[in-house]
Coordinates of C-alpha atoms and ligand atoms in Angstrom, one line a residue:
X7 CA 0.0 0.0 0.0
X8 CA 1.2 3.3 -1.1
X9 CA 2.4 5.9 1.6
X10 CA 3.4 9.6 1.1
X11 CA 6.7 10.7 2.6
X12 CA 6.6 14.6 3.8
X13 CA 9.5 16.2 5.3
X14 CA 8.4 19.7 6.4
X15 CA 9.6 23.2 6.8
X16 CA 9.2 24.6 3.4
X17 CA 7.2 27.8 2.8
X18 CA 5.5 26.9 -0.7
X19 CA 6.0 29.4 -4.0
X20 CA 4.6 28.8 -7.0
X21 CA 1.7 28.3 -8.5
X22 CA -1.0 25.2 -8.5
X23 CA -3.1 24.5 -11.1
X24 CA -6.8 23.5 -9.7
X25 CA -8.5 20.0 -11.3
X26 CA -11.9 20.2 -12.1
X27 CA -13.8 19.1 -9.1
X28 CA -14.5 15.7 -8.1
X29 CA -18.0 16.2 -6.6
X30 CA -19.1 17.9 -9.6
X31 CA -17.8 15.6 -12.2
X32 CA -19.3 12.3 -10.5
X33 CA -23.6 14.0 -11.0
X34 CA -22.5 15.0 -14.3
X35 CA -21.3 12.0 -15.1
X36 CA -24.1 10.0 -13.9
X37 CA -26.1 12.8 -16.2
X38 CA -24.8 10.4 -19.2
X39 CA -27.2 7.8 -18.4
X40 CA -30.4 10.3 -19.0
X41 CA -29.8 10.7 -23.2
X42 CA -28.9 8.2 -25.8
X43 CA -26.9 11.2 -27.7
X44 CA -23.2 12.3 -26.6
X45 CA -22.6 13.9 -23.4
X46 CA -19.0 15.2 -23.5
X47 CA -17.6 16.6 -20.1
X48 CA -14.1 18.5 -20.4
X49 CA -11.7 19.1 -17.3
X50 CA -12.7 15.7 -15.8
X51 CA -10.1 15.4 -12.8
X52 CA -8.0 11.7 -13.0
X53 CA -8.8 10.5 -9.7
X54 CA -9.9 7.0 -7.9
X55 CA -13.5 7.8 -7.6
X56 CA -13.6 8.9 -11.0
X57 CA -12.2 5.8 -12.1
X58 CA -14.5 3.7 -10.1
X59 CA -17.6 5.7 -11.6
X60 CA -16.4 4.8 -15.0
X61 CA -16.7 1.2 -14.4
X62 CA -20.1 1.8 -13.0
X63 CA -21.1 3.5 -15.7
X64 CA -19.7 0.6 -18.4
X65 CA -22.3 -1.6 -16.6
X66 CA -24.8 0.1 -17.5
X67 CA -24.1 0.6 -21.2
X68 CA -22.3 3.7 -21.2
X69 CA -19.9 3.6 -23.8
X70 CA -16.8 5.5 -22.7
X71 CA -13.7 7.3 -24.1
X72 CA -11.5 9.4 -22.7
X73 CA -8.9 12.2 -24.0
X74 CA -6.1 13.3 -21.5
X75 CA -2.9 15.4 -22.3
X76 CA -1.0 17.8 -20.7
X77 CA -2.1 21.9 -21.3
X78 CA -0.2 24.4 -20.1
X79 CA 3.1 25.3 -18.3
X80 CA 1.9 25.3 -15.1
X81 CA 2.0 21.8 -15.3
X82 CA -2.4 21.6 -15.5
X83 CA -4.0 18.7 -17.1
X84 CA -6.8 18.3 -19.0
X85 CA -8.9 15.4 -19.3
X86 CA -12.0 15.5 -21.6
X87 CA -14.4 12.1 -21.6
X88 CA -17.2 11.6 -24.1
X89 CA -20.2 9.4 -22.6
X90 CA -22.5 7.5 -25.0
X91 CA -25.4 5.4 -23.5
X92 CA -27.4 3.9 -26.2
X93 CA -29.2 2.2 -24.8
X94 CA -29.3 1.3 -20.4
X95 CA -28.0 -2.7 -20.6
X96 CA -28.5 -2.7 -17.1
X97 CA -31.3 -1.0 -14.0
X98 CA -29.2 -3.0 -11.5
X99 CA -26.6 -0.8 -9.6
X100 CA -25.2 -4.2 -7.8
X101 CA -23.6 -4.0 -3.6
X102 CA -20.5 -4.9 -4.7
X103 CA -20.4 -1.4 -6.4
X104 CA -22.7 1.1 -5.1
X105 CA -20.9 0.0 -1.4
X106 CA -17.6 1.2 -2.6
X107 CA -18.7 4.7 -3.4
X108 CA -21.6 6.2 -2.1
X109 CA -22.3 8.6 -5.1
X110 CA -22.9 5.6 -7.5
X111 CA -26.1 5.2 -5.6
X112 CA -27.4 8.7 -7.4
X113 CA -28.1 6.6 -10.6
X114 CA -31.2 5.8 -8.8
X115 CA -32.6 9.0 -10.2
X116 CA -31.7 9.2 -14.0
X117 CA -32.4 5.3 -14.2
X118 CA -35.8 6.0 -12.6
X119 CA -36.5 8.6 -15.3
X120 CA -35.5 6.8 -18.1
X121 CA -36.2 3.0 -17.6
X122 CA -39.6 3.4 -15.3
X123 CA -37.6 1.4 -12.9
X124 CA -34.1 1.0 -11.1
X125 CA -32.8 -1.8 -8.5
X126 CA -29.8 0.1 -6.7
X127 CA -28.0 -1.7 -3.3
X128 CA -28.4 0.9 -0.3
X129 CA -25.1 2.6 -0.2
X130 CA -24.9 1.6 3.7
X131 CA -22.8 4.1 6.1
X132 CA -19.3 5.2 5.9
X133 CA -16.5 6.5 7.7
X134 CA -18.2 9.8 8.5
X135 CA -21.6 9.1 9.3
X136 CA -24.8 7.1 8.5
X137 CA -25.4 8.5 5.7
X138 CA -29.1 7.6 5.5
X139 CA -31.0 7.5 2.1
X140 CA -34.4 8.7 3.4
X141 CA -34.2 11.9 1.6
X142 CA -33.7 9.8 -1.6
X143 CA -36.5 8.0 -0.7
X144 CA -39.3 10.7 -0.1
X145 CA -38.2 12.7 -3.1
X146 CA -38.9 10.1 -6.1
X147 CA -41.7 9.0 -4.1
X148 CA -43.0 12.3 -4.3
X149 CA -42.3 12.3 -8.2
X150 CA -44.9 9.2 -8.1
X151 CA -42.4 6.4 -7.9
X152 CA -43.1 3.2 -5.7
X153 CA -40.3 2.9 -3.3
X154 CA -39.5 -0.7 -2.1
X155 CA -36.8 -2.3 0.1
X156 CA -35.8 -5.5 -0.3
X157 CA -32.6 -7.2 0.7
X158 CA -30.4 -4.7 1.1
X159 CA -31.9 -3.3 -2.0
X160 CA -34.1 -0.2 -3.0
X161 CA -36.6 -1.4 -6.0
X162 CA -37.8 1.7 -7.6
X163 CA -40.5 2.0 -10.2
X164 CA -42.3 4.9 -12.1
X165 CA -45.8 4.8 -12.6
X166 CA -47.5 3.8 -16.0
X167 CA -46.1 6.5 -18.4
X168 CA -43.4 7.7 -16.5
X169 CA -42.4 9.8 -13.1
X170 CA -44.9 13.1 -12.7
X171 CA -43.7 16.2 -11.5
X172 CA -44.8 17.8 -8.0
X173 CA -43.9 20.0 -5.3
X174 CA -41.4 18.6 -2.6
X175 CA -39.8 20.6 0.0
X176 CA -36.7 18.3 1.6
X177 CA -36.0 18.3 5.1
X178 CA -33.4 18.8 5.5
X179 CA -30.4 19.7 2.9
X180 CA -29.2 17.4 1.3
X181 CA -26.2 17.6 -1.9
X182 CA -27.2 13.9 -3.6
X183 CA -30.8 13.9 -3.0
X184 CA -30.9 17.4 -4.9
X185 CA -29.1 16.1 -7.6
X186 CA -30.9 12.9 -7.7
X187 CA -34.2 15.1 -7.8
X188 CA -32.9 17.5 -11.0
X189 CA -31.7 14.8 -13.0
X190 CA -34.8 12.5 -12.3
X191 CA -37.4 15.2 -12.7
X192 CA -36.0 16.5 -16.1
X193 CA -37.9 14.0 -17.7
X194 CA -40.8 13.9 -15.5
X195 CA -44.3 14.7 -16.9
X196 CA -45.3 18.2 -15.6
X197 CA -43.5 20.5 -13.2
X198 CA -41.4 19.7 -10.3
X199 CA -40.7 22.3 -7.8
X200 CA -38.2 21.5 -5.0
X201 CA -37.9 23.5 -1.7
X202 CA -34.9 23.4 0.8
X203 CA -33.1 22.6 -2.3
X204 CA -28.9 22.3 -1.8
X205 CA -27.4 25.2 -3.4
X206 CA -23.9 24.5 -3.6
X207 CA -22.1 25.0 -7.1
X208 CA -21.8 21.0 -8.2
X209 CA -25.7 21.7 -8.2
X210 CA -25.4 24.5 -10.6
X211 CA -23.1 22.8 -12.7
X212 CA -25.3 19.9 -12.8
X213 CA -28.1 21.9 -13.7
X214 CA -25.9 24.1 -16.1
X215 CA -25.5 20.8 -17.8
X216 CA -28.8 19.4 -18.0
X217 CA -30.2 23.1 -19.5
X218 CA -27.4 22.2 -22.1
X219 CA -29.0 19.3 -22.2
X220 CA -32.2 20.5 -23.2
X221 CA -34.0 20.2 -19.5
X222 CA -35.8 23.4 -18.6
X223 CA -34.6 24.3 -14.9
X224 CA -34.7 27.5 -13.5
X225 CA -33.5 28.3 -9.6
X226 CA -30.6 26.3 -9.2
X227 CA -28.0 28.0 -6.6
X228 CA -31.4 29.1 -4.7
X229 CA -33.3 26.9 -2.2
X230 CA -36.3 26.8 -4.7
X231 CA -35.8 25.0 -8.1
X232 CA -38.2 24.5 -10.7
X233 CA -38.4 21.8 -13.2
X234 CA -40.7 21.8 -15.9
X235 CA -40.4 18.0 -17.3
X236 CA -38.8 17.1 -21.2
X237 CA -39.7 14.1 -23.0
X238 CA -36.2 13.7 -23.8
X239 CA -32.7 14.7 -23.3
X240 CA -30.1 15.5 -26.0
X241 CA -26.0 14.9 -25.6
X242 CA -24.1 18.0 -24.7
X243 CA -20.8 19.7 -24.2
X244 CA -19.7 21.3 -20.5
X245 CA -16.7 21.8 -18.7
X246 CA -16.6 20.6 -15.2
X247 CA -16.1 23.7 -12.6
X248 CA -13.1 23.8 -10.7
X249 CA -12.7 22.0 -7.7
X250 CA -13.3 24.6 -4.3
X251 CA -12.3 22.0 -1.8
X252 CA -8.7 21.2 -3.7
X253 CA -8.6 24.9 -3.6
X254 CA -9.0 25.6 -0.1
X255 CA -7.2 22.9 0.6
X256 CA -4.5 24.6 -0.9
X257 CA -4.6 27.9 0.4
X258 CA -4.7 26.7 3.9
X259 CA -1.5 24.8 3.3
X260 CA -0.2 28.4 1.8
X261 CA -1.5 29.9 5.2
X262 CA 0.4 27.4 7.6
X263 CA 3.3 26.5 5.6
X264 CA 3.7 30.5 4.6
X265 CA 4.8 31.5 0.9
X266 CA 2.8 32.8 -2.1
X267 CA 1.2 30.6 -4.5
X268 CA -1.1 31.3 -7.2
X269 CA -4.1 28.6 -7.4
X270 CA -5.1 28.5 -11.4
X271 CA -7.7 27.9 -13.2
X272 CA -10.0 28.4 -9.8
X273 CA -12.5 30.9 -9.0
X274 CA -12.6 32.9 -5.5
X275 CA -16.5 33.1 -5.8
X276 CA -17.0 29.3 -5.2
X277 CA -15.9 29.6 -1.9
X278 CA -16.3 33.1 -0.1
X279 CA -16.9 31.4 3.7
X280 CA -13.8 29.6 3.6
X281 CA -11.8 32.8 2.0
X282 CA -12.5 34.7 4.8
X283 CA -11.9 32.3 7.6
X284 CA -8.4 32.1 6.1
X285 CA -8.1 36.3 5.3
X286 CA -9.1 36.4 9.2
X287 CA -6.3 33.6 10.1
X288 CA -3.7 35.8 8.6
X289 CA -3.0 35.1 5.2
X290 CA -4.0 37.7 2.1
X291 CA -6.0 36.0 0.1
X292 CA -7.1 38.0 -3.3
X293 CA -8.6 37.1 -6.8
X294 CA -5.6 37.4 -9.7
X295 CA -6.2 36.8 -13.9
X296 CA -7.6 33.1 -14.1
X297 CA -7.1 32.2 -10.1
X298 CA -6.6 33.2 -6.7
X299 CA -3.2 34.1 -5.1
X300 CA -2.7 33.3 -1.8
X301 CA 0.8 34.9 0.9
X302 CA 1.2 33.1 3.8
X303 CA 2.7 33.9 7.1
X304 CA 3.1 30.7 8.8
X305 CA 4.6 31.8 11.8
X306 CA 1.6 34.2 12.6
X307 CA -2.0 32.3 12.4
X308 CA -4.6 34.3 14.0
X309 CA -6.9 31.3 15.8
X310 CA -10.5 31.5 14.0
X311 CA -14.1 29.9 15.1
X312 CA -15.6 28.1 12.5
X313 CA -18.9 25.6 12.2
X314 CA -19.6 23.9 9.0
X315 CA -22.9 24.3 7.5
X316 CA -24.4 23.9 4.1
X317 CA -23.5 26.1 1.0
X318 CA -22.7 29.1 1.1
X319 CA -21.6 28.3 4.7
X320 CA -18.2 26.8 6.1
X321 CA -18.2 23.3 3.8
X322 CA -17.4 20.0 5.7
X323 CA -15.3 19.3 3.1
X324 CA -12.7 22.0 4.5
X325 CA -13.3 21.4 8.3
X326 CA -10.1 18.6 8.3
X327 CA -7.9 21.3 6.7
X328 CA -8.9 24.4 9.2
X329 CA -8.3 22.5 11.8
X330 CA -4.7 21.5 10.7
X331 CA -4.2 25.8 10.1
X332 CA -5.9 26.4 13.9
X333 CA -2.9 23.7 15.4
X334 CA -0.8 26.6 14.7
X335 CA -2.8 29.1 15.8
X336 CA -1.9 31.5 18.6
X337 CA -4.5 30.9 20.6
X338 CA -7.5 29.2 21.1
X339 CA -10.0 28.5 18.0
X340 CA -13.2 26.1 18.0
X341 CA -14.5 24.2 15.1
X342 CA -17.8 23.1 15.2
X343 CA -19.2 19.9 12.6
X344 CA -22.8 20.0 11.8
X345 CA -23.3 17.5 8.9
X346 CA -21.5 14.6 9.6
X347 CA -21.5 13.2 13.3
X348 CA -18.3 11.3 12.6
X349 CA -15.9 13.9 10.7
X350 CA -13.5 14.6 13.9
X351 CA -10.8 11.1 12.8
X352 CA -8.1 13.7 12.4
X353 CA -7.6 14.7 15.5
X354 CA -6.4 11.7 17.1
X355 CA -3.6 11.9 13.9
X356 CA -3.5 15.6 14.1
X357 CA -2.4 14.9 18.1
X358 CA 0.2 12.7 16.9
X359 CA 2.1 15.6 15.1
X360 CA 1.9 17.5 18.7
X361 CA -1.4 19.2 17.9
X362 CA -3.5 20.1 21.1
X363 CA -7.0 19.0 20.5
X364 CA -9.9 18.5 23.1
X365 CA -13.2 17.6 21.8
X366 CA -16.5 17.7 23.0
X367 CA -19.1 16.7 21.2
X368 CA -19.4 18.1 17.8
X369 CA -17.3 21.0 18.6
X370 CA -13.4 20.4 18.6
X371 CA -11.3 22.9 20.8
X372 CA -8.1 23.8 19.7
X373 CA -5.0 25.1 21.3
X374 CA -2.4 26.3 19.3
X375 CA 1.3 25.3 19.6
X376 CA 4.3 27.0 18.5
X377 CA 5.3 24.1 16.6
X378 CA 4.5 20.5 15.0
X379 CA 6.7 17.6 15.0
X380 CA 6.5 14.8 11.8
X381 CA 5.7 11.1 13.0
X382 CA 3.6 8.5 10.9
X383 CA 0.0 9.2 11.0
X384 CA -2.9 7.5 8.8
X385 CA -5.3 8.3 6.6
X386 CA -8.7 7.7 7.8
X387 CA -11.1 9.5 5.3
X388 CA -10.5 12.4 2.1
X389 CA -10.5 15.4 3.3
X390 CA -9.1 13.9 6.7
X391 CA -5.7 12.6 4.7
X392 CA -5.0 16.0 3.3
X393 CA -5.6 17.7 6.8
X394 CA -2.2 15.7 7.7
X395 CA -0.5 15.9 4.7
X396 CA -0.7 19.9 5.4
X397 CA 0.1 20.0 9.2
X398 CA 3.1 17.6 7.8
X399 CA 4.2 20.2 5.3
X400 CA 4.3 22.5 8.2
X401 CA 5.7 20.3 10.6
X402 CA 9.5 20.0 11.9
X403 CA 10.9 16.5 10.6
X404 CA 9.6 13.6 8.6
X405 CA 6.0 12.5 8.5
X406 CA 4.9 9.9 6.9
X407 CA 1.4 9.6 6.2
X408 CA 0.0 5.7 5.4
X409 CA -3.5 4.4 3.7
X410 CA -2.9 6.8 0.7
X411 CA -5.5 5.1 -1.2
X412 CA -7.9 7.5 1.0
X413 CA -6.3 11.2 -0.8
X414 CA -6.2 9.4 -4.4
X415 CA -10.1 9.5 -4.5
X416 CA -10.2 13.1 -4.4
X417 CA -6.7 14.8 -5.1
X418 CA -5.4 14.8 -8.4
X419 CA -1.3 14.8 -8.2
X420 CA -1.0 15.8 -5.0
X421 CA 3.1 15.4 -4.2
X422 CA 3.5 16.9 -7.9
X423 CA 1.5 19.7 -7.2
X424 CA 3.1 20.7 -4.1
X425 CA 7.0 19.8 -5.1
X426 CA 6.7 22.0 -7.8
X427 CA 6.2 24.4 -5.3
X428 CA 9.0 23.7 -2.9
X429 CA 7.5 21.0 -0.6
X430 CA 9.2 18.0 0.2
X431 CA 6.5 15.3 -0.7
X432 CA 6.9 11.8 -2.2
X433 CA 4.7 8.4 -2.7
X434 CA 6.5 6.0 -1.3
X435 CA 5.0 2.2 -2.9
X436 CA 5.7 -0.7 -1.3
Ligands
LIG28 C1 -21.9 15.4 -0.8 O1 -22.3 14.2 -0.1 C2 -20.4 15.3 -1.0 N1 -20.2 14.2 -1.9 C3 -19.7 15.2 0.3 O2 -18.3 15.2 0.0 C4 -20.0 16.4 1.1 O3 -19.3 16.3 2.4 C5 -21.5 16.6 1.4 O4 -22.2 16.6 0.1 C6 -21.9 17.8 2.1 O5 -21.5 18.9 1.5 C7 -20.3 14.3 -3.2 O6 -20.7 15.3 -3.7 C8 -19.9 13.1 -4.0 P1 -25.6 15.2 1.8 P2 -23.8 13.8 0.1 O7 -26.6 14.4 1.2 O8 -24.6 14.3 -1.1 C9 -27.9 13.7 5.6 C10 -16.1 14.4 0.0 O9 -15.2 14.3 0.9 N2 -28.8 12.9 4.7 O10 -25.6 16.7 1.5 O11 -23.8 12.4 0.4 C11 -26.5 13.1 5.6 O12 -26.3 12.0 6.4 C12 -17.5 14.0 0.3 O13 -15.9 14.7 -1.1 C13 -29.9 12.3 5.3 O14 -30.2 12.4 6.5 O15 -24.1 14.6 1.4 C14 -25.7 14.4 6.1 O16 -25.8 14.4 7.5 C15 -17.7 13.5 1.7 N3 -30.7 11.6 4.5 C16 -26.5 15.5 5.5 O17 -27.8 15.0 5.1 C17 -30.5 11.5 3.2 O18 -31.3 10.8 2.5 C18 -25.9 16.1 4.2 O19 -25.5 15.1 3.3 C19 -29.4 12.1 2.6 C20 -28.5 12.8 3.4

């Protein structure tokens, strides 16, 4: 098993270019299965869920192919992938799949739509939480479909002549189930409407795409969207937006390693919350030509309070990496976690480094410390492996960070992004 070697102390300079973003490429993907024309998706990041989402997709009869070279100097890569689905060779989305990455389960929706009727194993719970599905659930059944579990299994089924739009506020916000919703009441008879709708920017992307499509949606990046139902979809060109957690990630490493980095090919609008929790820790933060440039100070990290909450709030997805920036901090800071009740794994790892965590329920304390020291930590989830790859950068000494296969789902090139920038990083493969 792979393991990345960090030895820390290096401000970073340079600049990074920013993939297109893993948790918008995977609902446009699944988009393919909804037309039998061409949907071709530029800027599709190379990473392991990616990958395993292509497979998925192959099972169902989309035909795939995939161009990737290298673009620019800055060492960016572009990957464009052209999805063809005929016809759907399979409604089953088996265990042994959908149980590897929860997202697979969201073909529930466009199989729904076109087939009349989808057999998808229950995803089950991960790492962070539960996860439950009943938001899933409530929304197609809302859309008319009969909702059935059986062994392990959701049967779904549209009525006679096809799913049939209708009001349905969720309760709660929910990312998948709002995507799941979009794609599967496109081409629903009539007009959906969905309230408490998620409004982060995959969802406006996926819409984007589906209105390239030919779906008529209007609303998206708002709680309320309305979709006024097509008989059929046609194929489409879009470029996947770029990835806001793989930026933030990176300018929090900027912030605690110190330096001045420009992220390219990124957009400061995607994530305003997280921009200022890092402007107020101390680092200047400000939109360039095609990106964001980011000076750190390292030595100086103001501590910050922060408490995740849906978009446009503090994303969950950057909670692992603030914290790593606070452990610096001087002072105290608190980081609260209000989606996930399991997203606190790092901070046993993060204490291994010499960070000085306390937590109580789903608010972590943090003390700063004047300095980290490397030792071997491990990966326990995404955005939890990057946390320690960045306290690691910052660190005195050598840490080595194991269960790789955890960052390689959702961080394209990750040691060559950050050695071109002066960081000592390399995968070690045993
Ligand atoms: C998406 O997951 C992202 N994944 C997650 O990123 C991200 O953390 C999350 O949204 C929140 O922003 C992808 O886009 C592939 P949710 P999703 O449904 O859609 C509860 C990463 O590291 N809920 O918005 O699965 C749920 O348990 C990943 O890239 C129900 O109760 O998240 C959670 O508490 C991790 N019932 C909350 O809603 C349901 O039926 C929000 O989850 C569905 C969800």
């Amino acid at each position: 098993m792979d393991r990345i070697r960090i030895v820390g102390g290096n401000a970073l300079n340079g600049i990074i270019p920013i993939s297109g973003a893993k948790n918008a490429a995977l609902p446009l993907m699944i988009a393919s299965l909804l037309t039998s024309d061409t949907l071709t998706l530029e800027n599709v990041p190379h990473l392991a869920d990616v990958e395993n989402l292509l497979r998925i997709l192959g099972n169902h009869g989309v035909d795939i192919s995939v161009n990737g070279r290298r673009e620019h100097q800055d060492g960016s890569y572009s990957r464009t992938v052209h999805f063809t689905c005929r016809t759907i060779a399979d409604t089953t989305a088996p265990y042994e799949l959908v149980s590897k990455m929860r997202a697979s389960f969201w073909v529930i929706g466009p199989l729904l739509a076109r087939c009349g009727q989808a057999r998808v194993s229950l995803p089950g719970g991960c790492a962070i939480g539960t996860r439950p599905v009943d938001l899933f659930i409530e929304g197609l059944q809302a859309l008319g479909a009969e909702m059935e579990i059986d062994s392990g299994y959701i049967n779904a089924k549209a009525p006679e002549g096809g799913l049939i739009g209708a009001r349905y506020t969720f309760p709660k916000v929910s990312v998948g189930a709002t995507h799941v919703m979009l794609m599967a009441a496109s081409l629903a008879r009539g007009t959906t409407v969905i309230g408490n709708a998620a409004r982060e920017p995959e969802v406006v992307d996926l819409a984007n795409c589906l209105i390239a499509m030919g779906a008529k949606i209007s609303g998206a990046g708002t709680s309320t969207i309305t979709i006024e139902g097509v008989t059929s979809l046609s194929g489409a060109r879009h470029r996947v937006l770029p990835d806001r957690i793989e930026t933030g990630t990176y300018a929090m490493a900027v912030a605690m390693t110190g330096g001045d980095v420009t992220l390219s090919g990124t957009d400061i609008s995607l994530l305003d919350t997280a921009i200022e929790a890092i402007r107020r820790a101390g680092a200047e933060v400000s939109a360039v030509e095609g990106g964001i440039r980011v000076i750190g100070h390292g030595d100086q990290i103001r501590p910050v309070d922060i408490v995740t909450e849906p978009y446009p709030g503090f994303p969950t997805d950057l909670q692992a990496q603030f914290m790593g920036l606070m452990t610096r901090a001087q002072g105290v800071s608190h980081v609260t976690e209000t989606i996930f009740e399991n997203r606190f794994m790092h901070v046993q790892e993060l204490a291994r480094l010499g960070a000085k965590i306390t937590l109580n329920g789903q608010t972590a304390r943090i003390e700063g410390v004047s300095r980290l020291r490397g030792a071997p930590v491990m990966a326990t989830d995404l955005r939890a492996s990057v946390s320690l790859v960045i306290a690691g950068l910052a660190a005195e000494g050598e840490t080595m960070v194991s269960r790789v296969y955890h960052l390689d789902r959702g961080f394209e090139r990750l040691e060559e992004k950050l050695t071109r920038c002066g960081a000592i990083v390399e995968r070690i493969s045993d």
